């Protein structure tokens, strides 16, 4: 579902990523770990077709990233710590806007379904700027899955969430994986990653230092890498 | 056809946001009206200097007001990384660009439509016989300015001092547009022969086309990197 081949990214003299290779199968939940500045967000941005790699390429949902960006975008959903929502629009208006952009069929019933799932039905007509951080993140998740993507790219989705929103997000990710959606998620919580992900990818100074099953990786190994 | 629908969706969203906040139009309108009112007190009422300076004052007011609006227009897309949300949609970057230009043209033109009658009143201008070509000049000048401004506001938004960077980049590049617009307006208001006006309008159209094509091609690289 995701195949990264020798991905590298430079910003002027700074090398953010070097020779990153990995494969993720359909329905896998993978945690992407690393210290701040290790290249996690850059990698997610490349896989989301938001920025082009300086070297290498990737295949996402069966499409070549450098040549078939629009096809890739149709099949991915992205959640980051920024909600990508318009504060001056209501929850329903935001979903309607993104739904039209993704040409979601039977949009109104899909919006109803997601607002119910995210427990936001009662606030559907309220402006997003009046929502709490947790509610905004739940709506952001609804935005990301509106078009039923095959791949979910989550960049620190738990940042600033309350316990309820955290539980809802965890349940949602578990359901997505059960539905054979591929999930690549950057997290800072090592325990969460070890408990929930099937595999861990650890980036260290832009290089992939660990690509192993969660059970085969010790906590000390990762902590040492992140601390370096 | 599909791109047209997405262009409409983005434009509709921008209009909705402006109707809610009114910050772009209000800022531009206050600025342009203030310029017109201040310059009204500079000249003797009905003097020749007043009539000859009017086109320049009008376009300076529009250009600086537009600069404020363009800066705000892109800043709005940055508040929750909304631009990133737009770029994640399966839509060509050129469609995003076209929609943003259309939105900017609409907002600027609206401000011009309100400012112009005030200018006519304060400066005692006679636009009766030339109102149609004058409207055409406004549209062409606005289109060129908004096209370049849409790209430069995206570039300057990623710099530390975007409010300063935008005019520094925008005004030198749009000098041909501003000059052609001022000349066309001044010839129209002076009642000159249409063939003289037409030579400046042709220049305006040529720059509009050149700028639109260049910006259309550049936009993808500007918003992605």
Tab-separated table of C-alpha atoms in Angstrom:
chain	number	residue	atom	x	y	z
A	1	UNK	CA	0.000	0.000	0.000
A	2	UNK	CA	2.939	2.341	0.705
A	3	UNK	CA	6.361	1.668	-0.773
A	4	UNK	CA	9.072	4.255	-0.193
A	5	UNK	CA	12.197	3.924	-2.308
A	6	UNK	CA	15.348	5.844	-1.444
A	7	UNK	CA	13.416	8.955	-0.434
A	8	UNK	CA	15.598	11.955	0.261
A	9	UNK	CA	14.723	15.565	0.908
A	10	UNK	CA	17.006	18.579	1.187
A	11	UNK	CA	16.163	22.133	2.134
A	12	UNK	CA	19.163	24.040	0.780
A	13	UNK	CA	22.205	22.649	2.559
A	14	UNK	CA	20.050	20.860	5.179
A	15	UNK	CA	19.359	17.190	4.510
A	16	UNK	CA	16.048	16.372	6.172
A	17	UNK	CA	15.750	12.813	4.812
A	18	UNK	CA	18.291	10.419	3.296
A	19	UNK	CA	17.701	7.109	1.553
A	20	UNK	CA	14.492	6.165	3.359
A	21	UNK	CA	13.171	2.759	2.257
A	22	UNK	CA	10.200	0.870	3.691
A	23	UNK	CA	7.036	-0.969	2.756
A	24	UNK	CA	3.665	-0.953	4.471
A	25	UNK	CA	0.970	-3.484	3.575
A	26	UNK	CA	-2.770	-2.895	3.387
A	27	UNK	CA	-4.449	-2.758	6.784
A	28	UNK	CA	-1.227	-2.253	8.755
A	29	UNK	CA	-0.893	0.315	11.534
A	30	UNK	CA	2.642	1.674	11.623
A	31	UNK	CA	4.028	4.153	14.137
A	32	UNK	CA	6.650	6.584	12.914
A	33	UNK	CA	8.898	7.724	15.737
A	34	UNK	CA	11.872	10.002	16.088
A	35	UNK	CA	13.207	13.035	17.902
A	36	UNK	CA	12.031	16.515	16.920
A	37	UNK	CA	13.631	17.363	13.596
A	38	UNK	CA	14.271	13.718	12.695
A	39	UNK	CA	12.226	14.114	9.486
A	40	UNK	CA	8.863	12.591	10.475
A	41	UNK	CA	6.675	15.456	9.282
A	42	UNK	CA	8.740	15.877	6.110
A	43	UNK	CA	8.193	12.197	5.308
A	44	UNK	CA	4.436	12.496	5.932
A	45	UNK	CA	4.298	15.622	3.730
A	46	UNK	CA	6.072	13.775	0.922
A	47	UNK	CA	3.739	10.777	1.160
A	48	UNK	CA	0.764	13.171	1.197
A	49	UNK	CA	2.005	14.738	-2.069
A	50	UNK	CA	2.371	18.099	-0.328
A	51	UNK	CA	6.034	18.385	-1.169
A	52	UNK	CA	8.228	16.619	-3.710
A	53	UNK	CA	11.137	14.442	-2.623
A	54	UNK	CA	14.571	15.643	-3.738
A	55	UNK	CA	15.554	12.061	-4.532
A	56	UNK	CA	13.745	8.739	-4.752
A	57	UNK	CA	10.049	8.100	-5.024
A	58	UNK	CA	7.171	6.309	-3.374
A	59	UNK	CA	4.116	4.354	-4.339
A	60	UNK	CA	1.006	5.154	-2.355
A	61	UNK	CA	-2.227	3.154	-2.775
A	62	UNK	CA	-0.868	1.755	-6.014
A	63	UNK	CA	0.045	5.094	-7.587
A	64	UNK	CA	3.460	6.560	-8.224
A	65	UNK	CA	3.822	9.680	-6.110
A	66	UNK	CA	5.904	11.814	-8.474
A	67	UNK	CA	3.738	11.160	-11.554
A	68	UNK	CA	0.209	10.504	-10.255
A	69	UNK	CA	-0.242	13.016	-7.464
A	70	UNK	CA	-3.966	13.572	-8.004
A	71	UNK	CA	-4.667	9.827	-7.892
A	72	UNK	CA	-2.663	9.593	-4.665
A	73	UNK	CA	-4.567	12.515	-3.112
A	74	UNK	CA	-7.895	10.869	-3.894
A	75	UNK	CA	-6.861	7.849	-1.846
A	76	UNK	CA	-5.237	9.362	1.215
A	77	UNK	CA	-6.589	11.099	4.279
A	78	UNK	CA	-4.320	13.366	6.313
A	79	UNK	CA	-4.667	14.509	9.907
A	80	UNK	CA	-2.041	16.757	11.444
A	81	UNK	CA	-1.847	18.803	14.635
A	82	UNK	CA	-3.263	21.662	12.517
A	83	UNK	CA	-6.945	20.993	11.859
A	84	UNK	CA	-7.041	22.405	8.279
A	85	UNK	CA	-10.557	23.648	9.089
A	86	UNK	CA	-12.027	27.114	8.529
A	87	UNK	CA	-12.930	28.691	11.864
A	88	UNK	CA	-15.517	31.035	10.354
A	89	UNK	CA	-17.444	28.138	8.808
A	90	UNK	CA	-19.671	25.654	10.620
A	91	UNK	CA	-18.780	21.973	11.033
A	92	UNK	CA	-21.246	21.059	8.308
A	93	UNK	CA	-19.997	23.794	5.943
A	94	UNK	CA	-16.399	22.630	6.384
A	95	UNK	CA	-17.294	19.026	5.581
A	96	UNK	CA	-19.479	20.130	2.695
A	97	UNK	CA	-16.612	22.173	1.250
A	98	UNK	CA	-14.090	19.324	1.443
A	99	UNK	CA	-16.691	16.814	0.255
A	100	UNK	CA	-17.320	18.882	-2.881
A	101	UNK	CA	-13.589	19.190	-3.488
A	102	UNK	CA	-13.234	15.386	-3.254
A	103	UNK	CA	-16.484	14.867	-5.220
A	104	UNK	CA	-17.901	12.600	-2.528
A	105	UNK	CA	-21.081	10.900	-3.757
A	106	UNK	CA	-24.210	11.190	-1.600
A	107	UNK	CA	-22.395	13.843	0.410
A	108	UNK	CA	-25.138	14.870	2.847
A	109	UNK	CA	-25.679	11.345	4.192
A	110	UNK	CA	-21.888	10.818	4.492
A	111	UNK	CA	-21.637	14.069	6.486
A	112	UNK	CA	-24.529	12.964	8.740
A	113	UNK	CA	-22.839	9.601	9.315
A	114	UNK	CA	-19.458	11.128	10.222
A	115	UNK	CA	-20.879	13.849	12.458
A	116	UNK	CA	-22.739	11.110	14.332
A	117	UNK	CA	-19.616	8.972	14.592
A	118	UNK	CA	-17.588	11.914	15.925
A	119	UNK	CA	-20.387	12.901	18.336
A	120	UNK	CA	-20.707	16.339	16.757
A	121	UNK	CA	-24.234	16.181	15.375
A	122	UNK	CA	-25.632	18.681	17.866
A	123	UNK	CA	-22.941	21.224	16.978
A	124	UNK	CA	-23.133	20.800	13.202
A	125	UNK	CA	-24.295	24.379	12.561
A	126	UNK	CA	-21.881	26.030	15.023
A	127	UNK	CA	-18.803	27.862	13.812
A	128	UNK	CA	-15.669	25.748	14.168
A	129	UNK	CA	-13.844	28.552	16.021
A	130	UNK	CA	-16.259	28.002	18.935
A	131	UNK	CA	-15.198	24.322	19.245
A	132	UNK	CA	-12.759	22.980	21.819
A	133	UNK	CA	-9.435	21.583	20.603
A	134	UNK	CA	-10.727	18.018	21.004
A	135	UNK	CA	-13.887	18.748	19.006
A	136	UNK	CA	-11.880	20.421	16.261
A	137	UNK	CA	-9.584	17.420	16.028
A	138	UNK	CA	-12.569	15.052	15.826
A	139	UNK	CA	-13.999	17.165	13.016
A	140	UNK	CA	-10.581	17.170	11.365
A	141	UNK	CA	-10.656	13.374	11.440
A	142	UNK	CA	-14.106	13.417	9.835
A	143	UNK	CA	-12.688	15.722	7.138
A	144	UNK	CA	-9.797	13.340	6.522
A	145	UNK	CA	-11.985	10.249	6.058
A	146	UNK	CA	-14.886	11.931	4.259
A	147	UNK	CA	-13.860	10.404	0.914
A	148	UNK	CA	-13.135	6.955	2.431
A	149	UNK	CA	-9.378	6.886	1.806
A	150	UNK	CA	-7.330	3.678	1.594
A	151	UNK	CA	-4.411	5.242	3.420
A	152	UNK	CA	-4.452	7.437	6.521
A	153	UNK	CA	-1.446	9.619	7.293
A	154	UNK	CA	-1.655	10.936	10.847
A	155	UNK	CA	0.903	13.488	12.001
A	156	UNK	CA	0.816	13.689	15.799
A	157	UNK	CA	-2.982	13.417	15.881
A	158	UNK	CA	-3.131	13.182	19.689
A	159	UNK	CA	-1.558	16.596	20.316
A	160	UNK	CA	-3.703	18.625	22.707
A	161	UNK	CA	-6.593	16.161	22.922
A	162	UNK	CA	-8.631	15.529	26.059
A	163	UNK	CA	-9.171	11.953	27.310
A	164	UNK	CA	-12.543	11.576	25.591
A	165	UNK	CA	-11.223	12.745	22.227
A	166	UNK	CA	-8.152	10.531	22.677
A	167	UNK	CA	-10.338	7.468	23.258
A	168	UNK	CA	-12.545	8.307	20.303
A	169	UNK	CA	-9.516	8.720	18.053
A	170	UNK	CA	-7.992	5.442	19.260
A	171	UNK	CA	-11.258	3.598	18.602
A	172	UNK	CA	-11.493	5.208	15.196
A	173	UNK	CA	-7.971	4.158	14.218
A	174	UNK	CA	-8.642	0.590	15.370
A	175	UNK	CA	-11.800	0.457	13.267
A	176	UNK	CA	-9.976	1.868	10.247
A	177	UNK	CA	-7.298	-0.828	10.528
A	178	UNK	CA	-9.997	-3.498	10.905
A	179	UNK	CA	-11.529	-2.118	7.679
A	180	UNK	CA	-8.171	-2.707	5.931
A	181	UNK	CA	-7.179	0.979	5.847
A	182	UNK	CA	-3.411	1.448	6.005
A	183	UNK	CA	-2.382	3.839	8.777
A	184	UNK	CA	0.976	5.575	9.136
A	185	UNK	CA	1.077	7.671	12.287
A	186	UNK	CA	3.744	9.851	13.881
A	187	UNK	CA	3.535	9.856	17.672
A	188	UNK	CA	5.665	10.982	20.570
A	189	UNK	CA	4.065	8.533	23.002
A	190	UNK	CA	6.317	5.499	22.845
A	191	UNK	CA	4.019	3.357	24.993
A	192	UNK	CA	1.053	4.072	22.732
A	193	UNK	CA	3.118	3.190	19.674
A	194	UNK	CA	4.325	-0.093	21.214
A	195	UNK	CA	0.815	-1.049	22.379
A	196	UNK	CA	-1.110	-0.244	19.207
A	197	UNK	CA	1.181	-0.350	16.173
A	198	UNK	CA	2.160	-3.542	14.429
A	199	UNK	CA	5.499	-2.128	13.341
A	200	UNK	CA	7.677	0.764	14.374
A	201	UNK	CA	9.692	2.957	12.042
A	202	UNK	CA	12.234	5.110	13.844
A	203	UNK	CA	13.862	8.006	12.043
A	204	UNK	CA	17.188	9.254	13.306
A	205	UNK	CA	18.723	12.377	11.731
A	206	UNK	CA	16.771	11.813	8.531
A	207	UNK	CA	17.674	8.138	8.158
A	208	UNK	CA	15.500	5.131	8.921
A	209	UNK	CA	17.289	3.616	11.915
A	210	UNK	CA	14.716	0.989	12.936
A	211	UNK	CA	12.071	-0.852	10.900
A	212	UNK	CA	10.871	-3.711	13.076
A	213	UNK	CA	7.811	-5.283	14.660
A	214	UNK	CA	6.822	-3.510	17.859
A	215	UNK	CA	7.388	-6.685	19.893
A	216	UNK	CA	10.951	-7.024	18.581
A	217	UNK	CA	11.996	-3.547	19.628
A	218	UNK	CA	12.963	-2.630	23.159
A	219	UNK	CA	11.949	0.651	24.710
A	220	UNK	CA	15.566	1.369	25.668
A	221	UNK	CA	16.713	0.947	22.079
A	222	UNK	CA	14.313	3.623	20.836
A	223	UNK	CA	14.838	5.998	23.745
A	224	UNK	CA	18.587	5.867	23.202
A	225	UNK	CA	18.168	6.721	19.515
A	226	UNK	CA	15.804	9.589	20.198
A	227	UNK	CA	18.049	10.989	22.938
A	228	UNK	CA	21.219	11.021	20.771
B	1	UNK	CA	-15.862	20.810	-16.255
B	2	UNK	CA	-14.862	19.126	-13.000
B	3	UNK	CA	-12.183	21.762	-12.435
B	4	UNK	CA	-14.781	24.478	-13.021
B	5	UNK	CA	-16.923	22.977	-10.272
B	6	UNK	CA	-13.944	22.945	-7.904
B	7	UNK	CA	-13.019	26.527	-8.841
B	8	UNK	CA	-16.594	27.505	-8.025
B	9	UNK	CA	-16.440	25.603	-4.714
B	10	UNK	CA	-13.268	27.454	-3.617
B	11	UNK	CA	-14.641	30.815	-4.783
B	12	UNK	CA	-17.936	30.183	-2.986
B	13	UNK	CA	-16.015	29.333	0.184
B	14	UNK	CA	-13.951	32.555	-0.070
B	15	UNK	CA	-17.089	34.660	-0.576
B	16	UNK	CA	-18.798	32.961	2.372
B	17	UNK	CA	-15.785	33.622	4.620
B	18	UNK	CA	-15.671	37.265	3.520
B	19	UNK	CA	-19.395	37.712	4.107
B	20	UNK	CA	-18.868	36.400	7.654
B	21	UNK	CA	-15.738	38.364	8.568
B	22	UNK	CA	-15.885	41.323	6.124
B	23	UNK	CA	-12.269	42.049	7.004
B	24	UNK	CA	-10.791	42.150	3.473
B	25	UNK	CA	-13.375	44.486	1.957
B	26	UNK	CA	-13.653	46.696	5.049
B	27	UNK	CA	-9.874	47.184	5.258
B	28	UNK	CA	-9.562	48.004	1.568
B	29	UNK	CA	-12.572	50.284	1.545
B	30	UNK	CA	-11.498	52.325	4.555
B	31	UNK	CA	-8.046	52.814	3.048
B	32	UNK	CA	-9.185	53.795	-0.459
B	33	UNK	CA	-11.897	56.162	0.785
B	34	UNK	CA	-9.452	57.787	3.201
B	35	UNK	CA	-7.008	58.446	0.351
B	36	UNK	CA	-9.757	59.987	-1.795
B	37	UNK	CA	-11.004	62.195	1.047
B	38	UNK	CA	-7.502	63.378	2.026
B	39	UNK	CA	-6.522	64.273	-1.543
B	40	UNK	CA	-9.804	66.082	-1.987
B	41	UNK	CA	-8.585	68.637	0.537
B	42	UNK	CA	-5.210	69.060	-1.183
B	43	UNK	CA	-6.563	70.720	-4.347
B	44	UNK	CA	-8.737	73.752	-5.036
B	45	UNK	CA	-12.274	72.539	-5.846
B	46	UNK	CA	-12.822	72.448	-9.615
B	47	UNK	CA	-9.159	73.271	-10.376
B	48	UNK	CA	-7.305	71.836	-13.361
B	49	UNK	CA	-4.730	70.170	-11.071
B	50	UNK	CA	-7.527	68.293	-9.362
B	51	UNK	CA	-8.809	66.887	-12.666
B	52	UNK	CA	-5.358	65.934	-13.977
B	53	UNK	CA	-4.282	64.310	-10.690
B	54	UNK	CA	-7.487	62.314	-10.217
B	55	UNK	CA	-6.515	59.204	-12.267
B	56	UNK	CA	-3.195	58.877	-10.438
B	57	UNK	CA	-4.821	59.315	-7.035
B	58	UNK	CA	-7.515	56.796	-7.957
B	59	UNK	CA	-5.060	54.087	-8.960
B	60	UNK	CA	-2.682	54.744	-6.062
B	61	UNK	CA	-5.671	54.300	-3.745
B	62	UNK	CA	-6.678	51.072	-5.501
B	63	UNK	CA	-3.140	49.669	-5.627
B	64	UNK	CA	-2.355	50.244	-1.956
B	65	UNK	CA	-5.810	49.112	-0.844
B	66	UNK	CA	-5.440	45.954	-2.943
B	67	UNK	CA	-2.094	45.261	-1.331
B	68	UNK	CA	-3.833	45.192	2.064
B	69	UNK	CA	-6.580	42.917	0.768
B	70	UNK	CA	-4.220	40.499	-0.969
B	71	UNK	CA	-2.101	40.147	2.138
B	72	UNK	CA	-5.173	39.349	4.237
B	73	UNK	CA	-6.586	36.985	1.626
B	74	UNK	CA	-3.649	34.578	1.806
B	75	UNK	CA	-3.178	35.007	5.564
B	76	UNK	CA	-6.711	33.627	5.952
B	77	UNK	CA	-5.604	30.411	4.243
B	78	UNK	CA	-2.771	30.085	6.729
B	79	UNK	CA	-4.701	30.323	9.977
B	80	UNK	CA	-5.200	26.577	10.487
B	81	UNK	CA	-2.889	25.564	7.632
B	82	UNK	CA	-5.985	25.736	5.432
B	83	UNK	CA	-3.807	26.089	2.350
B	84	UNK	CA	-2.443	22.639	3.141
B	85	UNK	CA	-6.029	21.372	3.277
B	86	UNK	CA	-6.672	22.843	-0.175
B	87	UNK	CA	-3.498	21.291	-1.555
B	88	UNK	CA	-4.510	17.876	-0.202
B	89	UNK	CA	-7.627	17.944	-2.385
B	90	UNK	CA	-7.429	16.102	-5.713
B	91	UNK	CA	-7.513	19.308	-7.683
B	92	UNK	CA	-5.000	20.862	-10.007
B	93	UNK	CA	-2.985	23.708	-8.462
B	94	UNK	CA	-3.983	25.850	-11.445
B	95	UNK	CA	-7.641	25.500	-10.392
B	96	UNK	CA	-6.744	26.714	-6.884
B	97	UNK	CA	-4.847	29.634	-8.447
B	98	UNK	CA	-7.727	30.563	-10.765
B	99	UNK	CA	-10.217	30.469	-7.887
B	100	UNK	CA	-7.997	32.621	-5.659
B	101	UNK	CA	-7.450	35.176	-8.458
B	102	UNK	CA	-11.194	35.266	-9.139
B	103	UNK	CA	-11.902	35.890	-5.443
B	104	UNK	CA	-9.303	38.641	-5.197
B	105	UNK	CA	-10.562	40.321	-8.394
B	106	UNK	CA	-14.101	40.221	-7.060
B	107	UNK	CA	-13.245	41.793	-3.692
B	108	UNK	CA	-10.979	44.485	-5.185
B	109	UNK	CA	-13.473	45.323	-7.928
B	110	UNK	CA	-16.246	45.682	-5.383
B	111	UNK	CA	-14.160	48.209	-3.445
B	112	UNK	CA	-13.413	50.072	-6.686
B	113	UNK	CA	-17.115	50.222	-7.537
B	114	UNK	CA	-17.807	51.929	-4.217
B	115	UNK	CA	-14.756	54.209	-4.288
B	116	UNK	CA	-15.200	55.437	-7.869
B	117	UNK	CA	-18.543	57.266	-7.343
B	118	UNK	CA	-17.100	58.920	-4.218
B	119	UNK	CA	-14.106	60.028	-6.284
B	120	UNK	CA	-16.403	61.309	-9.053
B	121	UNK	CA	-18.370	63.311	-6.518
B	122	UNK	CA	-15.409	64.766	-4.598
B	123	UNK	CA	-13.267	65.533	-7.669
B	124	UNK	CA	-16.152	66.687	-9.845
B	125	UNK	CA	-15.323	64.207	-12.625
B	126	UNK	CA	-17.533	63.671	-15.675
B	127	UNK	CA	-17.588	59.992	-16.520
B	128	UNK	CA	-21.006	59.881	-18.215
B	129	UNK	CA	-19.856	59.302	-21.807
B	130	UNK	CA	-16.893	57.087	-20.884
B	131	UNK	CA	-18.280	54.957	-18.066
B	132	UNK	CA	-18.137	51.727	-20.062
B	133	UNK	CA	-14.458	51.918	-21.182
B	134	UNK	CA	-13.632	53.187	-17.683
B	135	UNK	CA	-15.235	50.080	-16.212
B	136	UNK	CA	-13.199	47.978	-18.673
B	137	UNK	CA	-10.002	49.718	-17.553
B	138	UNK	CA	-10.854	49.025	-13.923
B	139	UNK	CA	-11.460	45.332	-14.649
B	140	UNK	CA	-8.262	44.917	-16.692
B	141	UNK	CA	-6.112	46.773	-14.154
B	142	UNK	CA	-7.609	44.814	-11.291
B	143	UNK	CA	-7.114	41.493	-13.073
B	144	UNK	CA	-3.407	42.137	-13.662
B	145	UNK	CA	-2.825	43.400	-10.141
B	146	UNK	CA	-4.745	40.529	-8.508
B	147	UNK	CA	-2.980	37.912	-10.665
B	148	UNK	CA	0.503	38.992	-9.611
B	149	UNK	CA	-0.689	39.703	-6.070
B	150	UNK	CA	-2.106	36.204	-5.644
B	151	UNK	CA	1.293	34.628	-6.327
B	152	UNK	CA	3.300	37.194	-4.370
B	153	UNK	CA	1.011	36.999	-1.346
B	154	UNK	CA	1.677	33.235	-1.295
B	155	UNK	CA	5.442	33.854	-1.452
B	156	UNK	CA	5.453	36.626	1.141
B	157	UNK	CA	3.218	34.629	3.515
B	158	UNK	CA	6.158	32.295	4.137
B	159	UNK	CA	8.548	35.104	4.996
B	160	UNK	CA	9.040	36.608	8.414
B	161	UNK	CA	7.752	40.100	7.579
B	162	UNK	CA	5.045	39.394	5.051
B	163	UNK	CA	3.313	42.778	5.346
B	164	UNK	CA	6.540	44.464	4.246
B	165	UNK	CA	7.600	41.863	1.690
B	166	UNK	CA	4.374	41.888	-0.323
B	167	UNK	CA	4.468	45.551	-1.427
B	168	UNK	CA	8.237	45.377	-1.972
B	169	UNK	CA	7.744	42.532	-4.460
B	170	UNK	CA	4.357	43.526	-5.852
B	171	UNK	CA	4.690	47.210	-6.759
B	172	UNK	CA	7.841	47.086	-8.934
B	173	UNK	CA	6.440	44.173	-10.959
B	174	UNK	CA	3.026	45.760	-11.427
B	175	UNK	CA	4.364	49.175	-12.527
B	176	UNK	CA	3.432	48.514	-16.209
B	177	UNK	CA	-0.129	47.667	-15.171
B	178	UNK	CA	-0.507	50.688	-12.907
B	179	UNK	CA	0.983	53.020	-15.532
B	180	UNK	CA	-1.209	51.684	-18.344
B	181	UNK	CA	-4.285	51.889	-16.105
B	182	UNK	CA	-3.505	55.489	-15.056
B	183	UNK	CA	-2.880	56.556	-18.655
B	184	UNK	CA	-6.081	54.924	-19.925
B	185	UNK	CA	-8.112	56.478	-17.123
B	186	UNK	CA	-6.599	59.906	-17.613
B	187	UNK	CA	-7.178	59.858	-21.394
B	188	UNK	CA	-10.766	58.722	-20.843
B	189	UNK	CA	-11.469	61.457	-18.292
B	190	UNK	CA	-9.815	64.075	-20.515
B	191	UNK	CA	-12.134	63.088	-23.365
B	192	UNK	CA	-9.290	62.079	-25.682
B	193	UNK	CA	-9.823	60.084	-28.838
B	194	UNK	CA	-10.560	56.391	-28.219
B	195	UNK	CA	-7.656	55.344	-30.473
B	196	UNK	CA	-5.242	56.933	-27.960
B	197	UNK	CA	-6.962	55.181	-25.074
B	198	UNK	CA	-6.950	51.917	-26.968
B	199	UNK	CA	-3.141	51.879	-27.286
B	200	UNK	CA	-2.850	51.876	-23.466
B	201	UNK	CA	-5.647	49.360	-23.070
B	202	UNK	CA	-3.820	47.013	-25.483
B	203	UNK	CA	-0.733	47.280	-23.315
B	204	UNK	CA	-2.863	46.519	-20.254
B	205	UNK	CA	-4.376	43.451	-21.939
B	206	UNK	CA	-0.912	42.247	-23.047
B	207	UNK	CA	0.479	42.488	-19.506
B	208	UNK	CA	-2.635	40.803	-18.078
B	209	UNK	CA	-2.143	37.854	-20.417
B	210	UNK	CA	1.627	37.605	-19.802
B	211	UNK	CA	1.267	37.849	-16.026
B	212	UNK	CA	-1.621	35.384	-15.922
B	213	UNK	CA	0.276	32.740	-17.915
B	214	UNK	CA	3.501	33.154	-15.920
B	215	UNK	CA	1.734	33.159	-12.537
B	216	UNK	CA	-0.485	30.236	-13.575
B	217	UNK	CA	2.646	28.179	-14.285
B	218	UNK	CA	4.537	29.366	-11.201
B	219	UNK	CA	1.796	28.903	-8.610
B	220	UNK	CA	2.324	25.154	-8.154
B	221	UNK	CA	5.980	25.640	-7.207
B	222	UNK	CA	5.216	28.612	-4.993
B	223	UNK	CA	2.609	26.857	-2.851
B	224	UNK	CA	4.407	23.516	-2.657
B	225	UNK	CA	7.909	24.567	-1.629
